[in-house]
PDB file of C-alpha atoms in Angstrom:
ATOM      1  CA  UNK O   1      91.801  99.745  97.015  1.00  0.00           C
ATOM      2  CA  UNK O   2      95.420  99.366  99.317  1.00  0.00           C
ATOM      3  CA  UNK O   3      93.193 100.202 102.721  1.00  0.00           C
ATOM      4  CA  UNK O   4      92.470  98.234 105.800  1.00  0.00           C
ATOM      5  CA  UNK O   5      89.683  99.704 107.904  1.00  0.00           C
ATOM      6  CA  UNK O   6      90.382  98.228 111.334  1.00  0.00           C
ATOM      7  CA  UNK O   7      87.592  98.926 114.015  1.00  0.00           C
ATOM      8  CA  UNK O   8      86.758  99.546 116.731  1.00  0.00           C
ATOM      9  CA  UNK O   9      89.532 102.494 117.571  1.00  0.00           C
ATOM     10  CA  UNK O  10      89.477 101.347 121.304  1.00  0.00           C
ATOM     11  CA  UNK O  11      88.320  98.575 123.178  1.00  0.00           C
ATOM     12  CA  UNK O  12      88.164  97.658 127.037  1.00  0.00           C
ATOM     13  CA  UNK O  13      87.624  94.227 128.174  1.00  0.00           C
ATOM     14  CA  UNK O  14      87.597  92.711 131.587  1.00  0.00           C
ATOM     15  CA  UNK O  15      89.838  90.233 132.110  1.00  0.00           C
ATOM     16  CA  UNK O  16      88.529  86.877 131.306  1.00  0.00           C
ATOM     17  CA  UNK O  17      87.086  87.941 128.858  1.00  0.00           C
ATOM     18  CA  UNK O  18      86.922  87.735 124.666  1.00  0.00           C
ATOM     19  CA  UNK O  19      88.537  90.989 123.013  1.00  0.00           C
ATOM     20  CA  UNK O  20      87.623  90.919 119.063  1.00  0.00           C
ATOM     21  CA  UNK O  21      88.906  93.470 116.276  1.00  0.00           C
ATOM     22  CA  UNK O  22      87.625  93.417 113.189  1.00  0.00           C
ATOM     23  CA  UNK O  23      89.413  94.394 109.731  1.00  0.00           C
ATOM     24  CA  UNK O  24      87.981  94.969 106.444  1.00  0.00           C
ATOM     25  CA  UNK O  25      90.085  95.329 102.696  1.00  0.00           C
ATOM     26  CA  UNK O  26      88.925  95.964  99.031  1.00  0.00           C
ATOM     27  CA  UNK O  27      91.726  94.322  97.590  1.00  0.00           C
ATOM     28  CA  UNK O  28      91.392  91.116  96.092  1.00  0.00           C
ATOM     29  CA  UNK O  29      94.982  90.664  95.760  1.00  0.00           C
ATOM     30  CA  UNK O  30      95.769  90.479  99.006  1.00  0.00           C
ATOM     31  CA  UNK O  31      97.058  86.920 100.233  1.00  0.00           C
ATOM     32  CA  UNK O  32      98.674  87.512 103.201  1.00  0.00           C
ATOM     33  CA  UNK O  33      97.138  88.802 106.822  1.00  0.00           C
ATOM     34  CA  UNK O  34      99.177  89.293 109.546  1.00  0.00           C
ATOM     35  CA  UNK O  35      98.216  90.903 113.226  1.00  0.00           C
ATOM     36  CA  UNK O  36     100.689  92.799 115.244  1.00  0.00           C
ATOM     37  CA  UNK O  37     100.783  93.742 118.749  1.00  0.00           C
ATOM     38  CA  UNK O  38     102.789  96.693 119.772  1.00  0.00           C
ATOM     39  CA  UNK O  39     103.418  98.090 123.486  1.00  0.00           C
ATOM     40  CA  UNK O  40     104.333 101.590 124.181  1.00  0.00           C
ATOM     41  CA  UNK O  41     107.785 102.533 123.115  1.00  0.00           C
ATOM     42  CA  UNK O  42     108.727  99.520 121.164  1.00  0.00           C
ATOM     43  CA  UNK O  43     108.162  98.261 117.722  1.00  0.00           C
ATOM     44  CA  UNK O  44     105.202  96.244 116.245  1.00  0.00           C
ATOM     45  CA  UNK O  45     105.514  92.133 116.816  1.00  0.00           C
ATOM     46  CA  UNK O  46     104.134  89.763 114.905  1.00  0.00           C
ATOM     47  CA  UNK O  47     101.309  87.827 116.581  1.00  0.00           C
ATOM     48  CA  UNK O  48      99.316  85.759 113.942  1.00  0.00           C
ATOM     49  CA  UNK O  49      98.748  85.802 110.590  1.00  0.00           C
ATOM     50  CA  UNK O  50      96.569  83.600 107.951  1.00  0.00           C
ATOM     51  CA  UNK O  51      96.634  83.130 104.230  1.00  0.00           C
ATOM     52  CA  UNK O  52      92.937  83.027 102.580  1.00  0.00           C
ATOM     53  CA  UNK O  53      93.207  79.270 101.974  1.00  0.00           C
ATOM     54  CA  UNK O  54      92.145  78.847 105.458  1.00  0.00           C
ATOM     55  CA  UNK O  55      88.572  80.070 107.133  1.00  0.00           C
ATOM     56  CA  UNK O  56      90.502  80.143 110.691  1.00  0.00           C
ATOM     57  CA  UNK O  57      93.854  79.879 112.461  1.00  0.00           C
ATOM     58  CA  UNK O  58      94.760  79.192 116.446  1.00  0.00           C
ATOM     59  CA  UNK O  59      97.439  79.457 118.626  1.00  0.00           C
ATOM     60  CA  UNK O  60      96.730  79.663 121.719  1.00  0.00           C
ATOM     61  CA  UNK O  61      94.828  82.313 123.033  1.00  0.00           C
ATOM     62  CA  UNK O  62      94.825  84.168 119.586  1.00  0.00           C
ATOM     63  CA  UNK O  63      92.125  83.068 116.844  1.00  0.00           C
ATOM     64  CA  UNK O  64      92.084  84.446 113.493  1.00  0.00           C
ATOM     65  CA  UNK O  65      88.652  84.460 111.560  1.00  0.00           C
ATOM     66  CA  UNK O  66      88.751  84.906 107.836  1.00  0.00           C
ATOM     67  CA  UNK O  67      86.329  85.654 105.287  1.00  0.00           C
ATOM     68  CA  UNK O  68      87.177  85.852 101.967  1.00  0.00           C
ATOM     69  CA  UNK O  69      83.735  86.356 100.438  1.00  0.00           C
ATOM     70  CA  UNK O  70      83.156  89.344 103.048  1.00  0.00           C
ATOM     71  CA  UNK O  71      86.765  90.198 102.325  1.00  0.00           C
ATOM     72  CA  UNK O  72      87.392  90.586 106.324  1.00  0.00           C
ATOM     73  CA  UNK O  73      88.982  89.076 108.917  1.00  0.00           C
ATOM     74  CA  UNK O  74      89.044  89.124 112.926  1.00  0.00           C
ATOM     75  CA  UNK O  75      91.059  88.572 116.027  1.00  0.00           C
ATOM     76  CA  UNK O  76      89.893  87.219 118.932  1.00  0.00           C
ATOM     77  CA  UNK O  77      91.832  86.998 122.468  1.00  0.00           C
ATOM     78  CA  UNK O  78      90.169  84.629 124.077  1.00  0.00           C
ATOM     79  CA  UNK O  79      90.775  84.748 128.287  1.00  0.00           C
ATOM     80  CA  UNK O  80      92.092  88.438 127.700  1.00  0.00           C
ATOM     81  CA  UNK O  81      94.599  89.314 130.568  1.00  0.00           C
ATOM     82  CA  UNK O  82      95.966  92.770 131.954  1.00  0.00           C
ATOM     83  CA  UNK O  83      99.134  91.943 129.715  1.00  0.00           C
ATOM     84  CA  UNK O  84      97.662  91.599 126.601  1.00  0.00           C
ATOM     85  CA  UNK O  85      96.763  95.401 126.976  1.00  0.00           C
ATOM     86  CA  UNK O  86      98.350  96.683 123.993  1.00  0.00           C
ATOM     87  CA  UNK O  87      97.835  98.418 120.390  1.00  0.00           C
ATOM     88  CA  UNK O  88      96.861  95.779 117.957  1.00  0.00           C
ATOM     89  CA  UNK O  89      97.205  96.327 113.994  1.00  0.00           C
ATOM     90  CA  UNK O  90      95.768  94.446 111.288  1.00  0.00           C
ATOM     91  CA  UNK O  91      98.082  94.479 107.893  1.00  0.00           C
ATOM     92  CA  UNK O  92      97.870  92.584 104.574  1.00  0.00           C
ATOM     93  CA  UNK O  93     100.212  92.384 101.785  1.00  0.00           C
ATOM     94  CA  UNK O  94      99.828  90.976  98.012  1.00  0.00           C
ATOM     95  CA  UNK O  95     101.736  88.749  96.421  1.00  0.00           C
ATOM     96  CA  UNK O  96     104.675  90.205  93.870  1.00  0.00           C
ATOM     97  CA  UNK O  97     107.912  89.302  92.144  1.00  0.00           C
ATOM     98  CA  UNK O  98     109.670  91.550  95.125  1.00  0.00           C
ATOM     99  CA  UNK O  99     109.487  91.873  98.689  1.00  0.00           C
ATOM    100  CA  UNK O 100     105.551  93.228  99.577  1.00  0.00           C
ATOM    101  CA  UNK O 101     105.280  96.212 101.509  1.00  0.00           C
ATOM    102  CA  UNK O 102     102.496  95.816 104.591  1.00  0.00           C
ATOM    103  CA  UNK O 103      99.394  97.768 104.299  1.00  0.00           C
ATOM    104  CA  UNK O 104      98.091  98.995 108.700  1.00  0.00           C
ATOM    105  CA  UNK O 105      95.070  99.306 109.674  1.00  0.00           C
ATOM    106  CA  UNK O 106      94.766 102.628 111.966  1.00  0.00           C
ATOM    107  CA  UNK O 107      95.484 100.248 115.319  1.00  0.00           C
ATOM    108  CA  UNK O 108      93.227  98.899 118.174  1.00  0.00           C
ATOM    109  CA  UNK O 109      94.315 100.406 121.568  1.00  0.00           C
ATOM    110  CA  UNK O 110      92.871  97.465 123.958  1.00  0.00           C
ATOM    111  CA  UNK O 111      92.997  98.020 127.269  1.00  0.00           C
ATOM    112  CA  UNK O 112      92.128  94.740 129.707  1.00  0.00           C
ATOM    113  CA  UNK O 113      91.171  95.746 133.224  1.00  0.00           C
ATOM    114  CA  UNK O 114      90.698  93.486 136.416  1.00  0.00           C
TER     115      UNK O 114
ATOM    116  CA  UNK G   1     116.772  85.749 119.833  1.00  0.00           C
ATOM    117  CA  UNK G   2     118.256  87.959 116.960  1.00  0.00           C
ATOM    118  CA  UNK G   3     116.561  90.786 116.307  1.00  0.00           C
ATOM    119  CA  UNK G   4     116.504  94.511 113.963  1.00  0.00           C
ATOM    120  CA  UNK G   5     118.334  96.843 116.391  1.00  0.00           C
ATOM    121  CA  UNK G   6     117.874 100.456 115.303  1.00  0.00           C
ATOM    122  CA  UNK G   7     119.916 103.581 116.537  1.00  0.00           C
ATOM    123  CA  UNK G   8     119.594 106.398 118.039  1.00  0.00           C
ATOM    124  CA  UNK G   9     116.629 105.722 119.731  1.00  0.00           C
ATOM    125  CA  UNK G  10     115.586 109.198 119.915  1.00  0.00           C
ATOM    126  CA  UNK G  11     117.176 112.210 117.653  1.00  0.00           C
ATOM    127  CA  UNK G  12     115.717 115.684 117.749  1.00  0.00           C
ATOM    128  CA  UNK G  13     117.108 117.824 114.908  1.00  0.00           C
ATOM    129  CA  UNK G  14     115.901 121.385 113.588  1.00  0.00           C
ATOM    130  CA  UNK G  15     114.048 121.981 110.250  1.00  0.00           C
ATOM    131  CA  UNK G  16     116.074 121.504 107.199  1.00  0.00           C
ATOM    132  CA  UNK G  17     118.926 119.208 108.929  1.00  0.00           C
ATOM    133  CA  UNK G  18     119.759 116.282 107.369  1.00  0.00           C
ATOM    134  CA  UNK G  19     119.270 113.482 109.603  1.00  0.00           C
ATOM    135  CA  UNK G  20     120.658 109.555 109.036  1.00  0.00           C
ATOM    136  CA  UNK G  21     118.749 106.679 110.679  1.00  0.00           C
ATOM    137  CA  UNK G  22     120.449 103.351 111.247  1.00  0.00           C
ATOM    138  CA  UNK G  23     119.293  99.918 111.445  1.00  0.00           C
ATOM    139  CA  UNK G  24     120.992  96.817 111.541  1.00  0.00           C
ATOM    140  CA  UNK G  25     118.813  93.969 110.065  1.00  0.00           C
ATOM    141  CA  UNK G  26     118.845  90.478 111.303  1.00  0.00           C
ATOM    142  CA  UNK G  27     121.775  88.896 109.675  1.00  0.00           C
ATOM    143  CA  UNK G  28     120.632  85.939 107.594  1.00  0.00           C
ATOM    144  CA  UNK G  29     117.319  88.341 106.409  1.00  0.00           C
ATOM    145  CA  UNK G  30     118.053  89.414 102.750  1.00  0.00           C
ATOM    146  CA  UNK G  31     114.693  92.017 102.727  1.00  0.00           C
ATOM    147  CA  UNK G  32     114.715  95.230 104.397  1.00  0.00           C
ATOM    148  CA  UNK G  33     111.824  97.905 104.867  1.00  0.00           C
ATOM    149  CA  UNK G  34     111.817 101.486 106.337  1.00  0.00           C
ATOM    150  CA  UNK G  35     108.085 102.379 107.903  1.00  0.00           C
ATOM    151  CA  UNK G  36     106.941 105.343 110.059  1.00  0.00           C
ATOM    152  CA  UNK G  37     104.604 105.669 112.525  1.00  0.00           C
ATOM    153  CA  UNK G  38     103.161 109.157 113.154  1.00  0.00           C
ATOM    154  CA  UNK G  39     102.357 109.692 116.851  1.00  0.00           C
ATOM    155  CA  UNK G  40      98.562 107.983 117.036  1.00  0.00           C
ATOM    156  CA  UNK G  41      98.339 107.128 113.985  1.00  0.00           C
ATOM    157  CA  UNK G  42      98.957 103.887 112.013  1.00  0.00           C
ATOM    158  CA  UNK G  43     102.113 102.187 110.385  1.00  0.00           C
ATOM    159  CA  UNK G  44     102.799 103.711 106.864  1.00  0.00           C
ATOM    160  CA  UNK G  45     105.138 101.844 104.538  1.00  0.00           C
ATOM    161  CA  UNK G  46     108.117 104.359 103.311  1.00  0.00           C
ATOM    162  CA  UNK G  47     109.994 101.767 101.193  1.00  0.00           C
ATOM    163  CA  UNK G  48     111.633  98.581 100.265  1.00  0.00           C
ATOM    164  CA  UNK G  49     114.932  97.250  99.754  1.00  0.00           C
ATOM    165  CA  UNK G  50     116.467  94.061  98.251  1.00  0.00           C
ATOM    166  CA  UNK G  51     119.421  93.227  96.480  1.00  0.00           C
ATOM    167  CA  UNK G  52     121.105  96.624  96.701  1.00  0.00           C
ATOM    168  CA  UNK G  53     118.446  98.612  94.912  1.00  0.00           C
ATOM    169  CA  UNK G  54     114.629  99.435  96.235  1.00  0.00           C
ATOM    170  CA  UNK G  55     111.854  97.338  95.159  1.00  0.00           C
ATOM    171  CA  UNK G  56     109.300  99.658  95.990  1.00  0.00           C
ATOM    172  CA  UNK G  57     108.335 102.810  97.257  1.00  0.00           C
ATOM    173  CA  UNK G  58     105.482 104.881  98.870  1.00  0.00           C
ATOM    174  CA  UNK G  59     104.395 108.453  97.773  1.00  0.00           C
ATOM    175  CA  UNK G  60     105.853 108.966 101.217  1.00  0.00           C
ATOM    176  CA  UNK G  61     109.457 108.551 100.130  1.00  0.00           C
ATOM    177  CA  UNK G  62     110.229 111.361  97.644  1.00  0.00           C
ATOM    178  CA  UNK G  63     113.518 113.014  96.692  1.00  0.00           C
ATOM    179  CA  UNK G  64     113.978 114.079 100.327  1.00  0.00           C
ATOM    180  CA  UNK G  65     114.431 110.028 101.776  1.00  0.00           C
ATOM    181  CA  UNK G  66     117.405 107.714 100.419  1.00  0.00           C
ATOM    182  CA  UNK G  67     117.961 104.348 101.442  1.00  0.00           C
ATOM    183  CA  UNK G  68     121.619 102.731 101.496  1.00  0.00           C
ATOM    184  CA  UNK G  69     123.385  99.353 102.727  1.00  0.00           C
ATOM    185  CA  UNK G  70     126.761 100.973 103.021  1.00  0.00           C
ATOM    186  CA  UNK G  71     128.231  97.400 104.041  1.00  0.00           C
ATOM    187  CA  UNK G  72     127.110  94.286 104.650  1.00  0.00           C
ATOM    188  CA  UNK G  73     125.162  94.783 108.671  1.00  0.00           C
ATOM    189  CA  UNK G  74     124.190  98.534 108.373  1.00  0.00           C
ATOM    190  CA  UNK G  75     120.647  99.869 106.689  1.00  0.00           C
ATOM    191  CA  UNK G  76     120.476 103.452 106.861  1.00  0.00           C
ATOM    192  CA  UNK G  77     117.408 105.806 106.035  1.00  0.00           C
ATOM    193  CA  UNK G  78     118.161 109.087 105.003  1.00  0.00           C
ATOM    194  CA  UNK G  79     115.843 111.972 105.175  1.00  0.00           C
ATOM    195  CA  UNK G  80     118.244 115.339 102.891  1.00  0.00           C
ATOM    196  CA  UNK G  81     116.207 118.592 104.641  1.00  0.00           C
ATOM    197  CA  UNK G  82     113.997 117.668 107.328  1.00  0.00           C
ATOM    198  CA  UNK G  83     110.639 118.843 108.109  1.00  0.00           C
ATOM    199  CA  UNK G  84     108.096 119.609 110.883  1.00  0.00           C
ATOM    200  CA  UNK G  85     105.766 116.812 109.403  1.00  0.00           C
ATOM    201  CA  UNK G  86     108.531 114.555 109.043  1.00  0.00           C
ATOM    202  CA  UNK G  87     108.074 113.843 113.116  1.00  0.00           C
ATOM    203  CA  UNK G  88     107.524 110.211 113.444  1.00  0.00           C
ATOM    204  CA  UNK G  89     108.436 106.723 114.840  1.00  0.00           C
ATOM    205  CA  UNK G  90     110.634 105.085 112.057  1.00  0.00           C
ATOM    206  CA  UNK G  91     110.859 101.765 112.169  1.00  0.00           C
ATOM    207  CA  UNK G  92     113.399  99.479 110.167  1.00  0.00           C
ATOM    208  CA  UNK G  93     112.333  95.936 109.652  1.00  0.00           C
ATOM    209  CA  UNK G  94     113.414  92.739 107.982  1.00  0.00           C
ATOM    210  CA  UNK G  95     112.419  89.368 106.621  1.00  0.00           C
ATOM    211  CA  UNK G  96     114.486  86.419 105.404  1.00  0.00           C
ATOM    212  CA  UNK G  97     112.435  85.987 102.138  1.00  0.00           C
ATOM    213  CA  UNK G  98     109.444  86.955 100.222  1.00  0.00           C
ATOM    214  CA  UNK G  99     106.480  85.932 101.679  1.00  0.00           C
ATOM    215  CA  UNK G 100     108.028  85.164 105.575  1.00  0.00           C
ATOM    216  CA  UNK G 101     107.487  87.323 108.776  1.00  0.00           C
ATOM    217  CA  UNK G 102     109.102  90.550 109.179  1.00  0.00           C
ATOM    218  CA  UNK G 103     110.384  91.640 111.965  1.00  0.00           C
ATOM    219  CA  UNK G 104     110.871  95.169 113.202  1.00  0.00           C
ATOM    220  CA  UNK G 105     113.405  96.906 115.069  1.00  0.00           C
ATOM    221  CA  UNK G 106     112.116  99.188 118.316  1.00  0.00           C
ATOM    222  CA  UNK G 107     112.108 102.417 116.465  1.00  0.00           C
ATOM    223  CA  UNK G 108     113.853 105.663 116.360  1.00  0.00           C
ATOM    224  CA  UNK G 109     111.295 108.900 117.320  1.00  0.00           C
ATOM    225  CA  UNK G 110     112.930 111.503 115.272  1.00  0.00           C
ATOM    226  CA  UNK G 111     111.334 115.328 116.424  1.00  0.00           C
ATOM    227  CA  UNK G 112     112.117 117.824 114.057  1.00  0.00           C
ATOM    228  CA  UNK G 113     111.716 121.610 115.694  1.00  0.00           C
TER     229      UNK G 113
END
């Protein structure tokens, strides 16, 4: 129940295309859903995050869509660029009296080709 | 821009040896974490730390692991007797509040031989 399932494992997108990565969760107590971007040899960096009180959040070319009833959320990268080539992780955390850990998906390796 | 810094970037150690991984969290942050990532796999939570004590730990964080904040700036992860399966990238992270963004360091690659 603590898992976050992410798909696809890898994705190849043409430059200018839309990249879509999907995640699903079981634990309805999760209330924070961030997406992290990781370049080789670097730590994960927060890209965009959403809470379940909204169904969509957009920041520049990056959009999170959130479906609370289906317990799913997705990342859309519009006008994908070669510089977006990285591994993307979805994550979730639950509210708690203390600092709560992030539960990560297995990651999606995105390659944007010219 | 403030950042979490980790040292060393790469550590090679013999099986059974003790290692200490070091982290300097962002200066005004209060919540600290260690995560690890086995090559090609997902990032896994190890432990969270607040107010000089462990807040939460995962099943991975057994008696071989310990954390410490020895002074006002450093946050360390100690593995007492390393095993081959401890080989991974270890990430330190920090956040300013319970429900704010966690910032990750660049990681320490631990190789146990």
